[in-house]
Coordinates of C-alpha atoms in Angstrom, one line a residue:
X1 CA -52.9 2.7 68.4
X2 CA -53.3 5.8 70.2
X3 CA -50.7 5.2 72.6
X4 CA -47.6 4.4 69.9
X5 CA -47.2 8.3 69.3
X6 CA -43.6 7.5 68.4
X7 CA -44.9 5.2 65.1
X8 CA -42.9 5.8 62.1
X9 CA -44.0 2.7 60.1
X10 CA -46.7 0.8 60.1
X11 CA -46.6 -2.8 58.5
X12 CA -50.1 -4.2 56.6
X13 CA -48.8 -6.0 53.6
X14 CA -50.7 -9.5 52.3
X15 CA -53.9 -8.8 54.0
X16 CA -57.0 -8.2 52.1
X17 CA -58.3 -5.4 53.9
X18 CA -61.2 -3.7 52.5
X19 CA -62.7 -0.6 52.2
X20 CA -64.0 -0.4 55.7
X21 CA -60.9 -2.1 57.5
X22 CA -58.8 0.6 55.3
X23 CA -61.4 3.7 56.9
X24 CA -60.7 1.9 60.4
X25 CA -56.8 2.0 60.2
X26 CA -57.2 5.4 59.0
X27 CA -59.2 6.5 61.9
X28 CA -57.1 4.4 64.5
X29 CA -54.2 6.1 62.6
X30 CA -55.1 9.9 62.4
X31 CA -53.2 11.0 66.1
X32 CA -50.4 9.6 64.8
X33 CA -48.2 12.6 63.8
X34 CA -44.9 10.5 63.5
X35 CA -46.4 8.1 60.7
X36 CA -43.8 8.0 57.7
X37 CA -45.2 4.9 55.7
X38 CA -47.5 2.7 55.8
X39 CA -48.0 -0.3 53.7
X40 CA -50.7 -1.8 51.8
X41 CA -51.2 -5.2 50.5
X42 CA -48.5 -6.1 48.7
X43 CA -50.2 -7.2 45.5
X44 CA -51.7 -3.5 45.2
X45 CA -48.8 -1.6 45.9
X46 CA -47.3 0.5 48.9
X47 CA -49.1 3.3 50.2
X48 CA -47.6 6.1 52.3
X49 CA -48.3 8.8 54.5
X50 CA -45.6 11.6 54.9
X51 CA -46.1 13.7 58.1
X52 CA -49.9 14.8 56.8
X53 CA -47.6 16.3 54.2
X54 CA -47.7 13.6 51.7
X55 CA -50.1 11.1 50.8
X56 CA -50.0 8.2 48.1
X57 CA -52.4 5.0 47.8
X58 CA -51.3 3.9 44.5
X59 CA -52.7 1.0 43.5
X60 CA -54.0 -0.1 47.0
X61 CA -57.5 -1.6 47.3
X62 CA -60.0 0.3 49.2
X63 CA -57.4 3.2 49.6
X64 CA -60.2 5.8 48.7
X65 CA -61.8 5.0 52.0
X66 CA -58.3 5.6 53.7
X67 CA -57.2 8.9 51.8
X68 CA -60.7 10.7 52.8
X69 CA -59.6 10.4 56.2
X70 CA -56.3 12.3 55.5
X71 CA -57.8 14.4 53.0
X72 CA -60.0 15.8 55.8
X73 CA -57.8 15.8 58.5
X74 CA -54.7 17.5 56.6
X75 CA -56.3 19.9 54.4
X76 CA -53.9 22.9 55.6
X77 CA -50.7 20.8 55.2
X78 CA -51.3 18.2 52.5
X79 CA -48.7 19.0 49.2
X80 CA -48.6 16.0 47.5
X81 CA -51.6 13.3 46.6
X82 CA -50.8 10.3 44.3
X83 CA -54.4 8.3 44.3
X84 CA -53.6 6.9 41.1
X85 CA -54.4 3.4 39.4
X86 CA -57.4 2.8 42.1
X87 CA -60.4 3.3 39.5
X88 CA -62.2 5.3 41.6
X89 CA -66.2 4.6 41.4
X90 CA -68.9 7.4 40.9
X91 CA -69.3 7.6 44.8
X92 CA -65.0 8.1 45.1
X93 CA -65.8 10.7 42.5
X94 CA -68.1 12.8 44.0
X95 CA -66.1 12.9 47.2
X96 CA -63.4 14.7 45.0
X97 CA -64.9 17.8 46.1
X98 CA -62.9 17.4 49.6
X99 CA -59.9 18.2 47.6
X100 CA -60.8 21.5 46.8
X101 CA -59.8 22.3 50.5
X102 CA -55.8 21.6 49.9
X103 CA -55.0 25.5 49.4
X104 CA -51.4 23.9 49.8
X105 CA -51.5 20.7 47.1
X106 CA -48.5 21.6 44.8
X107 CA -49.1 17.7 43.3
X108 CA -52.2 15.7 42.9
X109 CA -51.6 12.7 40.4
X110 CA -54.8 11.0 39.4
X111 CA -53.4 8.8 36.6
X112 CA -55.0 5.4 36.0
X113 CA -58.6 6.0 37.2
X114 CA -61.0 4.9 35.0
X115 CA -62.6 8.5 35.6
X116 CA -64.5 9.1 32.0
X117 CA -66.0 11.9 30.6
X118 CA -68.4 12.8 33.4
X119 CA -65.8 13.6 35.5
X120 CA -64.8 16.6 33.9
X121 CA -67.4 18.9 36.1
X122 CA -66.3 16.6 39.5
X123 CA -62.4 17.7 38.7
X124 CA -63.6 21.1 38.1
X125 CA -65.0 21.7 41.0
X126 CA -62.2 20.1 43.2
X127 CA -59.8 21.8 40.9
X128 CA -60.4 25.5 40.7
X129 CA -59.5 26.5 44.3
X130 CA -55.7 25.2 44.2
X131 CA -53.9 28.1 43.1
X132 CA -50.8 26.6 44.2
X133 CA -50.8 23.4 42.2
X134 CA -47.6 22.6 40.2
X135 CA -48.1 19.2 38.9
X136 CA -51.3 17.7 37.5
X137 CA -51.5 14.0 36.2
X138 CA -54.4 12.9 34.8
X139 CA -53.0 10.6 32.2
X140 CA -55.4 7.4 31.4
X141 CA -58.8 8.3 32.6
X142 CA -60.6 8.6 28.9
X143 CA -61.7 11.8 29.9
X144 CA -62.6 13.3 26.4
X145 CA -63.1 16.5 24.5
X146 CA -66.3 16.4 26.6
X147 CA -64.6 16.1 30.2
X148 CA -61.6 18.5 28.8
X149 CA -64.1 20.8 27.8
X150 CA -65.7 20.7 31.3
X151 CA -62.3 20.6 33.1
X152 CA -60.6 23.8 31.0
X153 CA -62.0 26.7 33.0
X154 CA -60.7 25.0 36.5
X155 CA -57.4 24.3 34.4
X156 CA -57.3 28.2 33.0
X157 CA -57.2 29.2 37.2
X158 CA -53.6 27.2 37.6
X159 CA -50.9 29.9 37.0
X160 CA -48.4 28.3 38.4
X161 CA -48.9 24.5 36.5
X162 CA -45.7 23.8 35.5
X163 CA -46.4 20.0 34.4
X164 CA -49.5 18.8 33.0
X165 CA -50.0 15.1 31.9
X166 CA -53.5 14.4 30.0
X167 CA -52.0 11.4 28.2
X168 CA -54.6 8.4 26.9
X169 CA -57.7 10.4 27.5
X170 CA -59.1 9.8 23.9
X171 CA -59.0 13.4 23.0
X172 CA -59.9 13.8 19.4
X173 CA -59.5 17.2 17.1
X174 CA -61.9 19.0 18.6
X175 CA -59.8 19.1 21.6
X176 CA -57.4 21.2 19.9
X177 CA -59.3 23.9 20.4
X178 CA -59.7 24.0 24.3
X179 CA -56.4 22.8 24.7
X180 CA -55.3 26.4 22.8
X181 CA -57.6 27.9 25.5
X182 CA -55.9 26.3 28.3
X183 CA -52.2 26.7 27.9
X184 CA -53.0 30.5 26.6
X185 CA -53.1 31.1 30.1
X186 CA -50.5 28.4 31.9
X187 CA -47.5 30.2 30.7
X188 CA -45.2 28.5 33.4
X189 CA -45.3 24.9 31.8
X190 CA -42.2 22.9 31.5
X191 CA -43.8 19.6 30.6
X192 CA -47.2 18.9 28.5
X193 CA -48.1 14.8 28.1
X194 CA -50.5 14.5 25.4
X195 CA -49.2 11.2 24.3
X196 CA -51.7 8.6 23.3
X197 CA -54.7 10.6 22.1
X198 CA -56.0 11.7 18.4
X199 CA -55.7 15.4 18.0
X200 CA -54.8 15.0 14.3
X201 CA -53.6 17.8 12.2
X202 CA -56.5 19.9 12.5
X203 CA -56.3 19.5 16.4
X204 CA -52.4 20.7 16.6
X205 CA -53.1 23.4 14.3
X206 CA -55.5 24.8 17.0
X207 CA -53.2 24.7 19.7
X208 CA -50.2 26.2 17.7
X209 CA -50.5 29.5 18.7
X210 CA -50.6 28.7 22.2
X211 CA -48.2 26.0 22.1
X212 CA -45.4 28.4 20.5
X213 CA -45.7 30.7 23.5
X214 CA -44.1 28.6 26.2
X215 CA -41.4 29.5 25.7
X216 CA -39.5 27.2 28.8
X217 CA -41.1 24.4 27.7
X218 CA -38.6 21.3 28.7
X219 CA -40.6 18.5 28.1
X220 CA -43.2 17.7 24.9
X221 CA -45.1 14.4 24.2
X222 CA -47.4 13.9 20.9
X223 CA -46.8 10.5 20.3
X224 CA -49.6 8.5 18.8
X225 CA -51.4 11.1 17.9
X226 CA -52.1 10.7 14.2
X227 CA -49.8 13.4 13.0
X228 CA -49.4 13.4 9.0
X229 CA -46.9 15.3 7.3
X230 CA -48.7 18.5 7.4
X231 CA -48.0 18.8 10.9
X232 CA -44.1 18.7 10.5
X233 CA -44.6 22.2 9.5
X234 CA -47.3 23.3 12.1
X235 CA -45.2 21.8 15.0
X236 CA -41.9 23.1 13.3
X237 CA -43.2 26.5 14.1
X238 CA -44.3 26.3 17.4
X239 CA -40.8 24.4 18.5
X240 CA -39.0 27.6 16.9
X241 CA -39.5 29.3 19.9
X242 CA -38.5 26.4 22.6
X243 CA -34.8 27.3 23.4
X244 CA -34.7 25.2 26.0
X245 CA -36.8 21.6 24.8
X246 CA -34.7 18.5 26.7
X247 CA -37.7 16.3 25.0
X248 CA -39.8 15.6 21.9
X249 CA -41.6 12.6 21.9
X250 CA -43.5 12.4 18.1
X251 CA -43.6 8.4 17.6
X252 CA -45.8 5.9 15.9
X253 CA -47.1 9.0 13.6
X254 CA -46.9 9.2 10.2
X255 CA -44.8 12.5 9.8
X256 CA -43.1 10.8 6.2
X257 CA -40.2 12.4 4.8
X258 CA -42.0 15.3 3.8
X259 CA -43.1 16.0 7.6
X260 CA -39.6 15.6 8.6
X261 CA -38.1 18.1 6.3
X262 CA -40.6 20.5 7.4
X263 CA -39.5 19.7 11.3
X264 CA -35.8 19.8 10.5
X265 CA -34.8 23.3 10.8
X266 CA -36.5 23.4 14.0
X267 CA -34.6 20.7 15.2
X268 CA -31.5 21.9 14.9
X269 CA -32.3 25.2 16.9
X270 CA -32.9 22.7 19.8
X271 CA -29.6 22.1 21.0
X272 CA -29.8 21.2 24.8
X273 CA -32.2 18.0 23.2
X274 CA -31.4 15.1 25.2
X275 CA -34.2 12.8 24.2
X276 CA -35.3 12.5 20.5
X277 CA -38.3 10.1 19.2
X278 CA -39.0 9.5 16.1
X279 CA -40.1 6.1 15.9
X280 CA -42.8 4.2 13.6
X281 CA -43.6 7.4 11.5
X282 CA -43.0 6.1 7.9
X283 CA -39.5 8.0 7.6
X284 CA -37.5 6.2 4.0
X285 CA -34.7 6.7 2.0
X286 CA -34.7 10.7 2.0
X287 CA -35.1 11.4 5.7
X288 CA -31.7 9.6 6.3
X289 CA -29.9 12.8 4.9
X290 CA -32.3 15.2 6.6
X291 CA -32.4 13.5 9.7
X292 CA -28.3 13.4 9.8
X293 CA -28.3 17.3 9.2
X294 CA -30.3 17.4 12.2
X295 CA -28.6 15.7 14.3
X296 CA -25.3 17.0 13.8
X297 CA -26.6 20.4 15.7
X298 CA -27.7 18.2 19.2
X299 CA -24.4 17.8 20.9
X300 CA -26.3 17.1 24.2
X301 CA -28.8 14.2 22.8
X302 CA -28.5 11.4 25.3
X303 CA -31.4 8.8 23.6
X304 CA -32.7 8.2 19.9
X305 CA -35.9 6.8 18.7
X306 CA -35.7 5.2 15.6
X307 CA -37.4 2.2 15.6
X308 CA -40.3 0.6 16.5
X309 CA -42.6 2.6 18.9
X310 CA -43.2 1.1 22.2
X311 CA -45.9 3.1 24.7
X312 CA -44.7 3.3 28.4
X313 CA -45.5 0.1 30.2
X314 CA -45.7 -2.1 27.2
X315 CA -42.7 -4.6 25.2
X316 CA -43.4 -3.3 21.9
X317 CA -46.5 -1.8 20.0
X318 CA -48.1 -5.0 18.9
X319 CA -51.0 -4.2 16.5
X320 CA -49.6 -3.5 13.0
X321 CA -46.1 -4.1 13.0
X322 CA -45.4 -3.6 9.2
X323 CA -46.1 -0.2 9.3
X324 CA -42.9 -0.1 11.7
X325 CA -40.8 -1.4 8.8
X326 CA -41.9 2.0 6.9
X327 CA -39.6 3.7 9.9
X328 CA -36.0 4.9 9.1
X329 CA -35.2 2.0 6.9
X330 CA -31.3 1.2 7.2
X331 CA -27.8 3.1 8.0
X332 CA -26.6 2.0 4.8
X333 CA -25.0 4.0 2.0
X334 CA -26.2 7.4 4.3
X335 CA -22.5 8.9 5.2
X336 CA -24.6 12.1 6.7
X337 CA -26.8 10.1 9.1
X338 CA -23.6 8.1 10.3
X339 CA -21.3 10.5 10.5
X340 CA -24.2 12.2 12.6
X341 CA -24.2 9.6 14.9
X342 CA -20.9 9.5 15.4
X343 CA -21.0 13.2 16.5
X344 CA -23.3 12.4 19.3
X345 CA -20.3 11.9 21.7
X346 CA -23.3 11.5 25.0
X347 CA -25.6 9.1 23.2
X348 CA -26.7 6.6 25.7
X349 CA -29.6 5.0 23.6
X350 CA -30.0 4.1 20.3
X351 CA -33.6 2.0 19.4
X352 CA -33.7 0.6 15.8
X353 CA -35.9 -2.4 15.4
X354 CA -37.6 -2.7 12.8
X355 CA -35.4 -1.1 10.0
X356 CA -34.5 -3.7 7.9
X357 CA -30.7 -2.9 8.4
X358 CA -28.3 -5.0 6.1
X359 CA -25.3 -6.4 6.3
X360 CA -23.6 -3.1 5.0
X361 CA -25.9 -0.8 7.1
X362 CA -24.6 -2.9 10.1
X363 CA -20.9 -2.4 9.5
X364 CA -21.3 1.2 9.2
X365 CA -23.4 1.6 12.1
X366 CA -21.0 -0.3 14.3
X367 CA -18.0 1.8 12.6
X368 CA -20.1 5.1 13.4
X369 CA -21.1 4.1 17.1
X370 CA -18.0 2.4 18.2
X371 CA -16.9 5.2 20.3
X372 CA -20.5 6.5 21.7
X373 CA -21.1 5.9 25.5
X374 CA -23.9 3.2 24.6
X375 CA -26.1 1.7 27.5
X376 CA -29.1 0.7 25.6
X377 CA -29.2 -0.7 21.9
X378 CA -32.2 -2.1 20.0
X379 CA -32.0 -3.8 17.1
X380 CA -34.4 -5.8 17.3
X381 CA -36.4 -7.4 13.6
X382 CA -34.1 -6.2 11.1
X383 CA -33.1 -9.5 9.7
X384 CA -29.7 -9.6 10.5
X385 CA -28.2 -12.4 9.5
X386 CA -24.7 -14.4 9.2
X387 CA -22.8 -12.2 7.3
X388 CA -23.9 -9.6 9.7
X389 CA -22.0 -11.2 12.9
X390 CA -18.9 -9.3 12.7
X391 CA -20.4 -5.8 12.8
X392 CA -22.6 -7.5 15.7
X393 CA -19.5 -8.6 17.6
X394 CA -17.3 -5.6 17.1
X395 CA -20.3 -3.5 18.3
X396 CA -20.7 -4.7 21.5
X397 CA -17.2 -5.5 22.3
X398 CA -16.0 -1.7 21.7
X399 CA -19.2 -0.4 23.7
X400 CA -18.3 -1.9 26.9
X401 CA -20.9 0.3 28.7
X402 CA -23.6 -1.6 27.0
X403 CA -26.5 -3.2 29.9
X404 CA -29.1 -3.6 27.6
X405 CA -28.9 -5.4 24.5
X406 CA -31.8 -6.5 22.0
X407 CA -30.7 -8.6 19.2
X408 CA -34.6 -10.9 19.1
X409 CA -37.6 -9.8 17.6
X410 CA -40.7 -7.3 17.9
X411 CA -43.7 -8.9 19.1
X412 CA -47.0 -8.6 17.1
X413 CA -50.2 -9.9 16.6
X414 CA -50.2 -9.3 12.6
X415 CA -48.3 -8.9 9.9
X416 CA -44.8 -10.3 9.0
X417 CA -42.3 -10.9 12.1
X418 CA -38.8 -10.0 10.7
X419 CA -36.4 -12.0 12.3
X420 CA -32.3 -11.8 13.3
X421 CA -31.5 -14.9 11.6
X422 CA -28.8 -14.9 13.9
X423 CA -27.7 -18.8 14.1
X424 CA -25.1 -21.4 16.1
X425 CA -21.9 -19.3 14.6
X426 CA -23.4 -16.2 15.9
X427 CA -24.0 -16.9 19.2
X428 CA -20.7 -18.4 19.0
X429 CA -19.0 -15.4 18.3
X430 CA -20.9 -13.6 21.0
X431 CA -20.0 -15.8 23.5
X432 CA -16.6 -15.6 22.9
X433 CA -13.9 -13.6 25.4
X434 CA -14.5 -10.0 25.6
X435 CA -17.2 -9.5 23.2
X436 CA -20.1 -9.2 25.2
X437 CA -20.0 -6.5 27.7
X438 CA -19.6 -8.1 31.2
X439 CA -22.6 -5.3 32.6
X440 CA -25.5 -6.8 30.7
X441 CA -28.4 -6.4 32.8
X442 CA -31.2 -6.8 29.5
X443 CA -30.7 -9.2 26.8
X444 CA -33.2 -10.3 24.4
X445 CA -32.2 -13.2 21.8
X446 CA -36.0 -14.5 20.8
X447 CA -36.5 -16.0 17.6
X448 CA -32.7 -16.0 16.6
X449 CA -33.2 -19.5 14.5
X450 CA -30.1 -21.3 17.0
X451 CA -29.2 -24.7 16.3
X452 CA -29.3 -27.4 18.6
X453 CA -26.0 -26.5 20.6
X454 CA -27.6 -23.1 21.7
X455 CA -28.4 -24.0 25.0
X456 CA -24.7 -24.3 25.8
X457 CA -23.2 -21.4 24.0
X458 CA -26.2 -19.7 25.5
X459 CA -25.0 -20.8 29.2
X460 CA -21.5 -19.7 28.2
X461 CA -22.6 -16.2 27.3
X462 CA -25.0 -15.8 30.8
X463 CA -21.9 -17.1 33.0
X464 CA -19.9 -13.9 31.8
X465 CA -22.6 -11.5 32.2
X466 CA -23.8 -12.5 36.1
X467 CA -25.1 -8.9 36.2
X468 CA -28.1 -10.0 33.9
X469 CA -31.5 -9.3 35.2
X470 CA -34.1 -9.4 31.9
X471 CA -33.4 -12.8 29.6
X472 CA -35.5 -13.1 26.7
X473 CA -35.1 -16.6 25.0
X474 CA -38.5 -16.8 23.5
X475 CA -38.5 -19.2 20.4
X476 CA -35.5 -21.1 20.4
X477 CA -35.6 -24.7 20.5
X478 CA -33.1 -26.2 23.3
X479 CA -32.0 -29.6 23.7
X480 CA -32.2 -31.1 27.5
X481 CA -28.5 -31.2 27.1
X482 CA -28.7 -27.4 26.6
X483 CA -31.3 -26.6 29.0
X484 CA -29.4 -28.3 32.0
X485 CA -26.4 -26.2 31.3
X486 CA -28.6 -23.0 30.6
X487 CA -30.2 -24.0 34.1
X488 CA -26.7 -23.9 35.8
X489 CA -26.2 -20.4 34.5
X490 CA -29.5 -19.1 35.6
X491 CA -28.8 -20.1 39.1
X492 CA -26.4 -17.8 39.3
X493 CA -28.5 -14.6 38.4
X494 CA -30.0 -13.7 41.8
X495 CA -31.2 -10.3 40.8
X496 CA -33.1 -11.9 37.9
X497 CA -36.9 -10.3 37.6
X498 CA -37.9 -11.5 34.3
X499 CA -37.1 -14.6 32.3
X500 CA -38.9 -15.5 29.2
X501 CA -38.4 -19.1 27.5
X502 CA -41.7 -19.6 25.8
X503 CA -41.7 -21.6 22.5
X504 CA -38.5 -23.3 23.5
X505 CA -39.9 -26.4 23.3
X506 CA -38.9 -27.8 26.2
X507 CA -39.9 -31.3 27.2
X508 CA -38.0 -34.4 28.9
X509 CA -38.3 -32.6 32.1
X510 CA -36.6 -29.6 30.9
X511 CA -39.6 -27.5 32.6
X512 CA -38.5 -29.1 35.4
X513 CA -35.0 -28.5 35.3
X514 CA -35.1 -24.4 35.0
X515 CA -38.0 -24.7 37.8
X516 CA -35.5 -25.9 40.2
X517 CA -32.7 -23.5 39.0
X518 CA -35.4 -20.3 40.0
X519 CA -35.6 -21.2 43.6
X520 CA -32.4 -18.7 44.5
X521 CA -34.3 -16.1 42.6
X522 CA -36.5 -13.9 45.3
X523 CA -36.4 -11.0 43.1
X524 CA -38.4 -12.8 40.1
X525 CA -41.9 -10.8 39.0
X526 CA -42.4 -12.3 35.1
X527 CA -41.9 -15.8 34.1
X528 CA -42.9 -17.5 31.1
X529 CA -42.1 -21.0 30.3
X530 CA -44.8 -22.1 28.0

């Protein structure tokens, strides 16, 4: 290879290679100072090499091996490093070390490595040097309070850190405290990840202080994080002082009605808010009217969180789904809440599975969103039923913008599975002319209870939306009548990437018969026909 100085792109996909074949190509690839991108095994992912300015092995086996080669050779010019979701083993860990060398690295993402609580003193030591670093990921490596603990002092030496993700890293309440310690000294971050852990009360209490001093803080994530109500009023305080918050991400807490009060006030002060979750945190009948005074101050909210919580990279939050139903629990009979909505002039998304909206609640939701710039809405398990299909209708065909639409159910592995009882006359009235919006690209109609002519009203409503890429049909028995017609509406999705007809019950060949319709489909990555 050291003759093809002009190489810009080198080609390795669906080979195997391993460890030592990926140390090989990186050698045989090192005088190579043209090299954009080269790529992996496809099954792993791409990985890329940027003009010894930018490396990323995401996901590629045996990439380690490879990045140690660049690591050494482009230690003055290296920015970015993305060796995430490789699992890196105790000897990968140790040779961490090399990367104390990038005096340039403004981004090293280390997400998704399996590195556990011993590798707190391993990133410390690699850590402590790079006084230029921006951006840190180190979301999903079950580091600790230990491996926090070990890691703070390294962390404390990053002036300039102006995102930091330590998402799913099993930090418990005693992390609170070293977290305070930390961002008393990163006073230039715009984005903190601390999604997924279990800091508790106790542990947000301890970061309070700290927390309320950044100031330009854009970007906040505490979701999952056993919160009760008393933190509505500890988080309240801090947020007083973060003019310019775009995001708050608090779901599946338990913040109640009372935590929400507490929060509101702050709330309001947030006005360039353009992301807002609040889902699965046991919010009833008085947090409609708080929640609506709230909203009515965030002119620049783009997407609300109101139902069930979902964590990145997942369909739904699947272990206890009945504490989801103790959400915001219907638009019904709350004039403040709807005419809240209705303010929202940019809402794009509007999640509210899970709330056990009635007939009523419908009607006055679609009356209060009619006019919103809707792309996304969720209203998934709220046991909508027939009397509801007007308010369905007249929702989607005045929000033509609408590409995702979820009208099925939340997935779970216990407790009850509220359904949209939404049946034959329905989907009839869905189908129909210029009711469903033409640039569907998600829709999700499992477990609607249709009768046996769905399959053909089904096909009718995929012909008019050929933009359609994500069809969820999970639980709704066809007839081989209606399965050969659904089949000739399928073929004509070629961007399809995901297509779900599980519990269908399909038999007399009918497996058969959507089989053969998926052939067109190259772009297909989930399929479930069981």
């Amino acid at each position: 290879m050291a003759s093809l100085l002009a190489l810009t792109c080198a080609g390795t996909r669906n080979n195997r290679i391993s460890a030592q074949g990926w140390e090989a190509i990186g050698k045989a690839l090192s005088g190579l100072m043209s090299l954009v991108v080269v790529n992996g095994w496809e099954g792993y992912g791409e990985l890329r090499v940027g003009e010894v300015a930018e490396l990323a092995a995401r996901g590629v086996e045996g990439a380690w091996a490879l990045a140690a080669v660049w690591l050494q050779r482009s230690a003055a010019s290296l920015t970015a490093v993305d060796v995430s979701m490789n699992r890196l083993g105790d000897g990968e860990l140790a040779s961490l070390a090399a990367m104390r060398e990038l005096r340039a690295l403004t981004r090293l993402d280390l997400r998704s490595n399996s590195l556990g609580a011993t590798a707190g003193s391993a990133l410390h030591n690699a850590l402590e040097h790079l006084g230029e670093l921006r951006e840190l990921l180190l979301g999903m490596n079950n580091l600790e309070d230990k491996g926090l603990e070990a890691l703070a002092p390294a962390l404390e030496k990053l002036p300039y850190i102006t995102r930091l993700d330590l998402s799913s890293n099993s930090l418990s309440v005693g992390a609170g405290s070293t977290l305070s310690k930390v961002l008393e000294k990163l006073l230039e971050l715009r984005e903190l990840d601390l999604d997924i852990n279990k800091l508790g009360d106790e542990g947000l209490e301890a970061m309070a202080p700290s927390l309320a001093r950044l100031r330009s803080m854009t970007r906040l994530g505490l979701s999952s994080n056993s919160l009760n109500p008393t933190a509505g009023t500890t988080l309240g305080e801090a947020l007083q002082h973060m003019d310019e918050l775009r995001e708050l991400r608090l779901g599946m807490n338990a913040l109640e009605d009372k935590g929400l009060e507490a929060l509101a006030p702050a709330l309001k002060k947030l006005r360039y808010m353009t992301r807002l979750d609040l889902s699965s945190n046991s919010l009833r009948g008085d947090a409609r009217k708080t929640l609506g005074l709230a909203l009515e101050h965030l002119g620049e909210l783009r997407e609300l969180y109101l139902g069930v919580w979902e964590p990145p990279g997942a369909t739904a939050w699947s272990d206890q789904l009945d504490a989801a139903y103790q959400c915001y629990n219907t638009a019904a009979q709350s004039p403040a809440f709807s005419a809240a909505l209705a303010s929202l002039s940019k809402l794009e998304v509007l999640h509210l599975s899970g709330n056990l909206i009635s007939t009523h609640g419908m009607e006055e939701l679609a009356s209060a969103v009619k006019d919103l710039p809707l792309t996304d809405v969720d209203l998934r398990s709220n046991d909508l039923g027939l009397n509801a299909v007007d308010a369905l209708s007249g929702l989607a065909a005045n929000n033509d913008r609408i590409q995702r639409l979820r009208l099925g159910i939340v997935v779970c592995s216990a407790g009850r599975q509220h359904r949209n009882l939404l049946d034959t006359m329905c989907l009839n009235r869905l189908a129909a002319p210029g009711v469903c919006p033409s640039g569907l690209t998600v829709l999700d109609l499992s477990f609607c209870s249709f009768g046996s002519v769905a399959g053909e009203l089904l096909a009718l409503l995929i012909e008019k939306s050929t933009a359609l890429t994500d069809v969820n049909l999970r639980g709704n028995s066809l007839t081989r009548e209606g399965v050969v017609k659904l089949a000739r509406a399928l073929e004509q999705l070629v961007s399809m990437t995901a297509l779900d007809m599980s519990g269908t019950r399909l038999k007399d060949g009918g497996t058969a018969v959507v089989a053969g319709a998926l052939v067109r489909m190259e772009k297909m990555t989930s399929l479930d026909l069981r």
